PDB file of C-alpha atoms in Angstrom:
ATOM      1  CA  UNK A   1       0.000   0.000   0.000  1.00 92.00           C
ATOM      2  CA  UNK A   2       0.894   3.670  -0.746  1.00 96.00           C
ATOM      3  CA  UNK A   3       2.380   5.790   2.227  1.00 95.00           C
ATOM      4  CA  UNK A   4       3.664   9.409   1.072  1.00 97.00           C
ATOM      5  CA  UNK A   5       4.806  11.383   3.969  1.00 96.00           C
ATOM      6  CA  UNK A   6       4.162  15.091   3.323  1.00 96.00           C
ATOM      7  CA  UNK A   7       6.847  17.072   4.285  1.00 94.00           C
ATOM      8  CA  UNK A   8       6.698  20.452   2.378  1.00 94.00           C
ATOM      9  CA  UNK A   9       3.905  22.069   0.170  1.00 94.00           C
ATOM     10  CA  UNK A  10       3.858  24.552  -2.638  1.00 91.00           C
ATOM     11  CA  UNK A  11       1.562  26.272  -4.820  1.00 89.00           C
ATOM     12  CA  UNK A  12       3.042  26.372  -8.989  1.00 86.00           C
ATOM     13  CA  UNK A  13       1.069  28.737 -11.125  1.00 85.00           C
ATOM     14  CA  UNK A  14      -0.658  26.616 -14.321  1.00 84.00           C
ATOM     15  CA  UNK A  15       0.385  23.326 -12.054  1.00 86.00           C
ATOM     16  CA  UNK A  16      -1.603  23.649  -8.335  1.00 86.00           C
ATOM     17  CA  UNK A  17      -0.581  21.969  -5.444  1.00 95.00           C
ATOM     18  CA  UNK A  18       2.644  20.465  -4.979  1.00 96.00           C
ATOM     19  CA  UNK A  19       3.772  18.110  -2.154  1.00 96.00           C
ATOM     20  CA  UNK A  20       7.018  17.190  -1.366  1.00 96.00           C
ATOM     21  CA  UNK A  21       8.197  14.086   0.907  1.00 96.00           C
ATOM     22  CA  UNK A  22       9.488  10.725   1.105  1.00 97.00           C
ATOM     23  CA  UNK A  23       7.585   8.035  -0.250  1.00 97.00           C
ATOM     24  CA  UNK A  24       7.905   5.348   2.448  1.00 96.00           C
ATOM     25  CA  UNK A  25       5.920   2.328   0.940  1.00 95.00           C
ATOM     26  CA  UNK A  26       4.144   1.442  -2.534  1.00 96.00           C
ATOM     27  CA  UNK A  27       4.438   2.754  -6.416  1.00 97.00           C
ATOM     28  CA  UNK A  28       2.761   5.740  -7.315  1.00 97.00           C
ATOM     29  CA  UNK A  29       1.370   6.353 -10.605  1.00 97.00           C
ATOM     30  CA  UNK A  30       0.922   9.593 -12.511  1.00 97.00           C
ATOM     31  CA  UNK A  31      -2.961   9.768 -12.701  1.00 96.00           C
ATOM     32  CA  UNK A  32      -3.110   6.845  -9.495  1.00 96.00           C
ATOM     33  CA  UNK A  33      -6.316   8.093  -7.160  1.00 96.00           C
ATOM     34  CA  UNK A  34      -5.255   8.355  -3.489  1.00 97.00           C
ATOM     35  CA  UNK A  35      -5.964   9.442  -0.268  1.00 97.00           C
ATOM     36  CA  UNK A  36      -5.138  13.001   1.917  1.00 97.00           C
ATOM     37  CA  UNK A  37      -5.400  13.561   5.553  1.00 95.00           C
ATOM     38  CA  UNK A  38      -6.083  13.817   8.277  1.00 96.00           C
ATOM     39  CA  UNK A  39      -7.698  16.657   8.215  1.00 94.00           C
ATOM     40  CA  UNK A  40      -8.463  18.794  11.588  1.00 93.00           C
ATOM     41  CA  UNK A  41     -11.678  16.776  11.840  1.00 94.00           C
ATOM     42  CA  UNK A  42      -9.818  13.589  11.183  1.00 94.00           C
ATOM     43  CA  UNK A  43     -11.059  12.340   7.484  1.00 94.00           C
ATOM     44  CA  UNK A  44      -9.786  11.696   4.260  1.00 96.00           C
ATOM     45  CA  UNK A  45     -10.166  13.037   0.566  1.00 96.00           C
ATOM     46  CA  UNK A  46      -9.564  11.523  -2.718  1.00 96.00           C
ATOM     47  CA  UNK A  47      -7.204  13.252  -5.493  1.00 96.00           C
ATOM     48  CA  UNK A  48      -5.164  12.240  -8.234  1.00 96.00           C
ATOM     49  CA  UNK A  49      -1.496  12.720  -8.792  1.00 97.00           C
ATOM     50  CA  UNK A  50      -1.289  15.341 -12.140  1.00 96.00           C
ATOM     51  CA  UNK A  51       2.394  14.729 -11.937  1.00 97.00           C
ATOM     52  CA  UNK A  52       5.681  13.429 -10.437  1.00 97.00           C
ATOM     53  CA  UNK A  53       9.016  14.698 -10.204  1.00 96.00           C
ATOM     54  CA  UNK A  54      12.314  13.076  -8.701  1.00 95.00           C
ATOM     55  CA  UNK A  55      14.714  15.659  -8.063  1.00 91.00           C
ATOM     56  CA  UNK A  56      13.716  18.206 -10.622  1.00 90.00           C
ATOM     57  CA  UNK A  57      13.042  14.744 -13.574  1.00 95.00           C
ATOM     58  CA  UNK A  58       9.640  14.287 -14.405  1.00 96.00           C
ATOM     59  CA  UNK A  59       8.987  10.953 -13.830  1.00 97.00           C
ATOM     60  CA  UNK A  60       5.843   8.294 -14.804  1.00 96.00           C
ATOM     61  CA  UNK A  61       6.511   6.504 -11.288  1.00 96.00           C
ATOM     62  CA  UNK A  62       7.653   7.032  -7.949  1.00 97.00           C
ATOM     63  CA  UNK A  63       8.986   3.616  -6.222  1.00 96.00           C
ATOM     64  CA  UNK A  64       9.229   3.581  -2.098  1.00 96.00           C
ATOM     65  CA  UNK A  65      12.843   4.871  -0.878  1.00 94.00           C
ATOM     66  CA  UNK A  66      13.380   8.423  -2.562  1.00 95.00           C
ATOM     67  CA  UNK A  67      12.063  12.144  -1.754  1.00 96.00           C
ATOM     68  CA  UNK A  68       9.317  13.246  -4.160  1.00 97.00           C
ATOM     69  CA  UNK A  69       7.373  16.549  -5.614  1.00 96.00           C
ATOM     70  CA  UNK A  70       3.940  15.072  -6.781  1.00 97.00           C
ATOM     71  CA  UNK A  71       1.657  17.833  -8.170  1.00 97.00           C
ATOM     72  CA  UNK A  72      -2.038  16.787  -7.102  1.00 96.00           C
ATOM     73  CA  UNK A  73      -5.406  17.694  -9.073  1.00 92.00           C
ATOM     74  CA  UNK A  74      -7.827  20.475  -7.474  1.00 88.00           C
ATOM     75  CA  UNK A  75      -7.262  20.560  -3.992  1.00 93.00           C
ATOM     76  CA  UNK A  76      -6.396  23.741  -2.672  1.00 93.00           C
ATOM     77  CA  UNK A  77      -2.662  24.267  -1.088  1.00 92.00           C
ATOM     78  CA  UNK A  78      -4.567  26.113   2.082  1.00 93.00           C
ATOM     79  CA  UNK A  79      -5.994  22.563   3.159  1.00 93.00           C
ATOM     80  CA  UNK A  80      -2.651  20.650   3.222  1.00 94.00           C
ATOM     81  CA  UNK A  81      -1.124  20.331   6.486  1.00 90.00           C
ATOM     82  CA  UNK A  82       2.669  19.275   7.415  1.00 87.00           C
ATOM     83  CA  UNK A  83       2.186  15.673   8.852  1.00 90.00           C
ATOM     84  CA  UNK A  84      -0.159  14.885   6.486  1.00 96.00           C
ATOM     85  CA  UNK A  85      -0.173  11.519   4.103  1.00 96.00           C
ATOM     86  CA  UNK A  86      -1.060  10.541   0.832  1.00 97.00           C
ATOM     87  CA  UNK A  87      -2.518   6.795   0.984  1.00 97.00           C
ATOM     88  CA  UNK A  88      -3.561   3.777  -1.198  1.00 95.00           C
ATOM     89  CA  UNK A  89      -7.653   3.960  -1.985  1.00 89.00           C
ATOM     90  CA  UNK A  90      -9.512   1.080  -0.619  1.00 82.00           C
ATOM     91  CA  UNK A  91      -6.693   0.533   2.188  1.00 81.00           C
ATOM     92  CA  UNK A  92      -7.926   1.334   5.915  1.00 83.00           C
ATOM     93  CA  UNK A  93      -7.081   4.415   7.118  1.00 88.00           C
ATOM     94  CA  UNK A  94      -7.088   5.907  10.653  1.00 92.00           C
ATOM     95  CA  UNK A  95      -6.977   9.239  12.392  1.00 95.00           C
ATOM     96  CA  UNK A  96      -5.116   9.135  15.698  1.00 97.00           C
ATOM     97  CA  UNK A  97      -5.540  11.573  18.476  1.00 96.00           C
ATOM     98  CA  UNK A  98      -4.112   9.371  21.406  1.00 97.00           C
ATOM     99  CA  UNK A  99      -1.772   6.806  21.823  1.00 98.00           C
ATOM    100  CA  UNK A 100       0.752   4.578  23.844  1.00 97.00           C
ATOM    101  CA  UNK A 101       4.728   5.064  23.966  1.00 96.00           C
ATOM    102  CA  UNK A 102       7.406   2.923  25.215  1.00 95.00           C
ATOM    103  CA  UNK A 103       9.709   6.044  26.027  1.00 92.00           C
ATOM    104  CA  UNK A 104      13.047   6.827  28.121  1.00 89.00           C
ATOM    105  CA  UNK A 105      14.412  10.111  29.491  1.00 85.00           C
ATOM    106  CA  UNK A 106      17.689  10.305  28.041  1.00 84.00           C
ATOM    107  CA  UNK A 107      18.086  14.675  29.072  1.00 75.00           C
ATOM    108  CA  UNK A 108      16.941  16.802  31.579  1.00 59.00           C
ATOM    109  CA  UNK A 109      18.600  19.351  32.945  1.00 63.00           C
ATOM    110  CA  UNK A 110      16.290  21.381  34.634  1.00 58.00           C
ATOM    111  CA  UNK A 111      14.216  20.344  37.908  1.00 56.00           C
ATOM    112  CA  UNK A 112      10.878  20.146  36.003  1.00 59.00           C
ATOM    113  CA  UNK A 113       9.455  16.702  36.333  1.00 73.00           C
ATOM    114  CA  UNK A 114       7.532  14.687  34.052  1.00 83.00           C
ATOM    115  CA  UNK A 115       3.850  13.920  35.189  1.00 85.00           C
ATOM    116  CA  UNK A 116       0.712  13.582  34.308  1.00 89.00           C
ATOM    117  CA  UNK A 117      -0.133  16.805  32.815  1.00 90.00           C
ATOM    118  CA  UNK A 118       2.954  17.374  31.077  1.00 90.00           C
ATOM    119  CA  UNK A 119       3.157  18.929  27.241  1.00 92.00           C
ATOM    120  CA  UNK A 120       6.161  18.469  25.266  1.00 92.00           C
ATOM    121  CA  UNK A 121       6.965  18.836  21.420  1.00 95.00           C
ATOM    122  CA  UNK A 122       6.898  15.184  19.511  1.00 96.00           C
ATOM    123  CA  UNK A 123       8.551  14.229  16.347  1.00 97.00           C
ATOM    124  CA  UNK A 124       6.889  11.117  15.048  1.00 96.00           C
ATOM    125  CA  UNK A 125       8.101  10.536  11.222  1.00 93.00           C
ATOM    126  CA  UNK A 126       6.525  13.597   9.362  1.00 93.00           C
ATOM    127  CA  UNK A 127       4.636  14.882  11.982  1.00 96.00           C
ATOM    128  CA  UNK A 128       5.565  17.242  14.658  1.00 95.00           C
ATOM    129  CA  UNK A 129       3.336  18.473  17.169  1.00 96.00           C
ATOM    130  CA  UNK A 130       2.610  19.476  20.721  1.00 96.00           C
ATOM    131  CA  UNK A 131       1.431  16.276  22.625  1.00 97.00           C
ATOM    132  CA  UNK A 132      -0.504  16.220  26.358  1.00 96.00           C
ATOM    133  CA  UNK A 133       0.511  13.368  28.961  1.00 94.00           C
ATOM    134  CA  UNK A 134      -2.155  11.510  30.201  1.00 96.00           C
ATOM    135  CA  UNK A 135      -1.116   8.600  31.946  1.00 94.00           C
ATOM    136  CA  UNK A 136       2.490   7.375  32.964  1.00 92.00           C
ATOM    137  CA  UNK A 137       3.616   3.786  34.020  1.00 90.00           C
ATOM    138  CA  UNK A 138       7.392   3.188  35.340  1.00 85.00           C
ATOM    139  CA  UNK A 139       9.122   0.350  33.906  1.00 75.00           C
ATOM    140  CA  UNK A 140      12.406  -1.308  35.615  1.00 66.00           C
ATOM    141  CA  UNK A 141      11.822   0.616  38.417  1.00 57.00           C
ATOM    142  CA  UNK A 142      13.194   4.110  37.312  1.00 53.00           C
ATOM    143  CA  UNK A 143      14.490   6.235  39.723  1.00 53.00           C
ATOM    144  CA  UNK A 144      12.682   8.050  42.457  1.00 54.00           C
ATOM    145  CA  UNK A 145       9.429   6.254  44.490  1.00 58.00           C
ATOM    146  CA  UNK A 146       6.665   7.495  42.418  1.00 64.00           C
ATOM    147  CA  UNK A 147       5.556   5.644  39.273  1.00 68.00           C
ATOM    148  CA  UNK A 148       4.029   8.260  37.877  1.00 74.00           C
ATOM    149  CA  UNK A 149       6.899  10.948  37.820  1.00 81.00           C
ATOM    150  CA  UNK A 150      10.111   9.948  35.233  1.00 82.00           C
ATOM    151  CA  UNK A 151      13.607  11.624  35.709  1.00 77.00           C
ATOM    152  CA  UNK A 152      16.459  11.010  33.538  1.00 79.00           C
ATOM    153  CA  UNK A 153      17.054   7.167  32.842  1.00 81.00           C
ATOM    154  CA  UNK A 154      14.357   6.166  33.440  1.00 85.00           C
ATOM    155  CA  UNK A 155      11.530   3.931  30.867  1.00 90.00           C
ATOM    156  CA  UNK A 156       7.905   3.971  30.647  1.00 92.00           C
ATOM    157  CA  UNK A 157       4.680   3.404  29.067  1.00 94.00           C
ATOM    158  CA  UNK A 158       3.024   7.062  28.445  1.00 94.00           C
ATOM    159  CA  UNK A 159      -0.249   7.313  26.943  1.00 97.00           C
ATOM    160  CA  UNK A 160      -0.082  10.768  24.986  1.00 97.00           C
ATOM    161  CA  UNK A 161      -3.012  13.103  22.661  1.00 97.00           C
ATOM    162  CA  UNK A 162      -1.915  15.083  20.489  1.00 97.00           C
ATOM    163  CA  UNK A 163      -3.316  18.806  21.105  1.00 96.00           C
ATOM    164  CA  UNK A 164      -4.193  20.224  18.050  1.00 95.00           C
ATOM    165  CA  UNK A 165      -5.435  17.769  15.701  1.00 95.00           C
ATOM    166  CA  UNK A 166      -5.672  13.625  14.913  1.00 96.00           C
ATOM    167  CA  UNK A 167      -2.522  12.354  12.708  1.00 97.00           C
ATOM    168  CA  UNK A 168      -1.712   9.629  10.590  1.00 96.00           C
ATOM    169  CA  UNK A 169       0.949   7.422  13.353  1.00 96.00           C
ATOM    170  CA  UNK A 170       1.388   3.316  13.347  1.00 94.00           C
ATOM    171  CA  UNK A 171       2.788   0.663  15.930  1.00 96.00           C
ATOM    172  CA  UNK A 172       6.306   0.969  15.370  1.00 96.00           C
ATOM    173  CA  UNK A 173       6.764   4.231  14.767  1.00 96.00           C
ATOM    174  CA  UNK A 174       9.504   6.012  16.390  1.00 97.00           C
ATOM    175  CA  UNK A 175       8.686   8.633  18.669  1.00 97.00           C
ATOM    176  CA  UNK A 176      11.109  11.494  20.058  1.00 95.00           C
ATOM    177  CA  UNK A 177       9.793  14.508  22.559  1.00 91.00           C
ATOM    178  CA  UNK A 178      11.225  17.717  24.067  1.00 88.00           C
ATOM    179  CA  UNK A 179      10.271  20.428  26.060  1.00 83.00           C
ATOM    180  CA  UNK A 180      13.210  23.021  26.838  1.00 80.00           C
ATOM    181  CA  UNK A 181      16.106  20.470  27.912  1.00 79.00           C
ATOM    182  CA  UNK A 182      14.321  17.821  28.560  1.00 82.00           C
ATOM    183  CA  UNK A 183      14.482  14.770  25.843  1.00 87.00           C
ATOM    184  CA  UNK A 184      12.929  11.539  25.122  1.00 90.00           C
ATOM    185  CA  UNK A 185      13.049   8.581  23.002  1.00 94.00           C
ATOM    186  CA  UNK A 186      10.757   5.578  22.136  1.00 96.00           C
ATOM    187  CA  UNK A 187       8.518   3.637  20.056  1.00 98.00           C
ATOM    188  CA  UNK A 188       4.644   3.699  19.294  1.00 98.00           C
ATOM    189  CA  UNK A 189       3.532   0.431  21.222  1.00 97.00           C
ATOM    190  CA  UNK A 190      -0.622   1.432  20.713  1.00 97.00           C
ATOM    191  CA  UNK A 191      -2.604   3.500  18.820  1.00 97.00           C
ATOM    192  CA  UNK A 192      -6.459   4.354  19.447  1.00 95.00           C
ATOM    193  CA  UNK A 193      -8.438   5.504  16.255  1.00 93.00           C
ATOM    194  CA  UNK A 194     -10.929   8.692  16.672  1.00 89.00           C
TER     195      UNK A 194
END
């Protein structure tokens, strides 16, 4: 199945829309009918691919492993969000607002603690944005008595929402946060649809 990470857009006069990104699995066809979103309310719309370019060579094709410019067919530049995904038609496809992380402190030098509560910046592929903490659970013990408060080294499951709108994320996915000095690493363990 198709999975185009949108990275960049731009608007070409006499072409339209223009998304650049890497094209992480599938072919793409000039005139294929796909998938964009999510969209703030977490759904989908169909477009077609007008055109493909790989590194400045129009192309018929685009083959999972390279960086892309696809040129899309009437839909307006204004709607396309950084984060956002092009995907196969017919495949299932999911908005996520909240999720699970397997994450560990790796950097904090400041005496701010992370709790429940806590917002920090999250990198997750293409998609960057402010995620909420909801829930923490201490793994190997971690440093400190509380379970629910991490410090450096230490590993835990932390269900997360993103703040300002659902995103395209899978099991797998690598996640990293920050919040002034404060770093984080992990790995999407669960994801929960809107």
């Amino acid at each position: 199945h198709v999975e185009f990470q949108i990275r960049e857009t731009f608007k070409v006069d006499g072409w339209g829309t223009v998304l650049f990104g890497p094209l992480v699995s599938g072919t793409i066809y000039v005139n294929s009918i796909l998938l964009i979103g999510p969209s703030h309310a977490g759904s989908y719309t169909k477009v077609s691919v007008k055109s493909i370019k790989c590194k400045t060579v129009m192309v018929s094709e685009a083959s999972a492993g390279c960086e892309y410019t696809i040129c899309i067919r009437k839909f307006p530049r204004e709607s396309v969000i950084k984060g956002m995904v092009l995907l196969s038609e017919g495949v299932h496809v999911v908005s996520i607002r909240e999720f699970t992380t397997r994450m560990q402190v790796v950097s904090q030098k400041t005496t701010l603690t992370i709790r429940k509560g806590y917002q920090a910046y999250a990198y997750i592929g293409n998609v960057r944005q402010t995620v909420h903490v909801l829930d923490i659970t201490k793994k190997d013990g971690g440093a400190g008595d509380d379970e629910h408060v991490l410090s450096v080294g230490d590993k835990a499951d932390i269900r997360m929402r993103f703040i300002s709108k659902p995103e395209f994320i899978k099991v797998g996915d690598r996640i990293t946060f920050r919040e002034g000095r404060t770093r984080g690493f992990g790995v999407i363990t669960e994801v929960i649809p809107i």
